[in-house]
Coordinates of C-alpha atoms in Angstrom, one line a residue:
E26 CA -0.2 -0.2 -0.1
S27 CA 2.3 2.7 -1.0
G28 CA -0.2 5.3 -1.6
A29 CA -1.2 5.3 2.0
I30 CA 0.8 8.4 2.4
E31 CA -0.5 10.6 -0.1
Q32 CA -4.2 9.3 0.2
D33 CA -4.4 10.3 4.0
A34 CA -2.2 13.4 3.7
D35 CA -3.9 16.7 3.4
E36 CA -0.9 18.4 1.7
I37 CA 2.2 17.0 0.1
I38 CA 5.0 19.2 -0.9
T39 CA 7.9 17.9 -3.3
M40 CA 11.4 19.5 -3.3
A41 CA 13.8 19.2 -6.2
Q42 CA 17.6 20.5 -5.8
Q43 CA 17.8 22.9 -8.7
S44 CA 21.8 23.9 -7.5
K45 CA 24.2 24.0 -4.7
H46 CA 22.0 27.1 -3.4
C47 CA 18.3 26.8 -5.1
Q48 CA 15.5 24.2 -4.5
K49 CA 12.0 24.2 -6.1
Y50 CA 9.2 23.6 -3.9
R51 CA 5.8 22.2 -5.6
M52 CA 2.5 21.8 -4.0
I53 CA 1.3 18.5 -5.7
K54 CA -1.4 18.1 -3.2
Y55 CA -3.6 20.3 -1.0
R56 CA -6.8 19.2 0.2
H57 CA -8.1 22.6 1.2
G58 CA -7.4 24.7 -2.0
M59 CA -5.5 24.8 -5.1
D60 CA -2.6 22.6 -5.7
G61 CA 0.0 22.4 -8.5
W62 CA 1.7 25.9 -7.7
S63 CA 5.7 25.9 -6.8
F64 CA 8.0 28.1 -5.6
Y65 CA 11.8 28.6 -5.4
T66 CA 14.2 29.0 -2.4
R67 CA 17.9 30.2 -1.9
F68 CA 19.8 28.3 0.6
N69 CA 22.8 29.2 2.3
P70 CA 24.3 26.3 4.0
N71 CA 27.0 28.5 5.8
N72 CA 24.4 29.7 8.2
G73 CA 21.2 27.4 7.7
E74 CA 19.6 30.4 6.0
I75 CA 16.3 29.4 3.5
E76 CA 14.8 32.3 1.7
E77 CA 12.1 32.3 -0.8
I78 CA 13.1 33.9 -4.1
T79 CA 11.1 34.5 -7.5
G80 CA 11.9 32.4 -10.7
D81 CA 13.8 35.1 -12.2
Q82 CA 16.1 35.2 -9.0
A83 CA 16.3 31.3 -8.9
M84 CA 17.5 31.3 -12.5
S85 CA 20.5 33.7 -11.5
V86 CA 21.3 31.9 -8.6
I87 CA 21.4 28.6 -10.7
S88 CA 23.5 30.2 -13.3
Y89 CA 25.9 31.6 -10.9
D90 CA 26.4 28.0 -9.3
E91 CA 26.9 26.5 -12.5
D92 CA 29.7 29.4 -13.4
N93 CA 31.4 28.8 -10.1
E94 CA 31.5 24.8 -10.0

């Protein structure tokens, strides 16, 4: 019964690492409203800071991380 978690949950958010400092979260299930939306965060591992950013800012962070690998 691998679908039991999804069946019982009111909301499910997935996270995908886009680069070293950027993650994309997606609301794939929300029982009390609209689902299917997503947002980006910038992660600074040196101090544990997570900040929500726009899609344009996320593309800049991803590009910066790719250039500095």
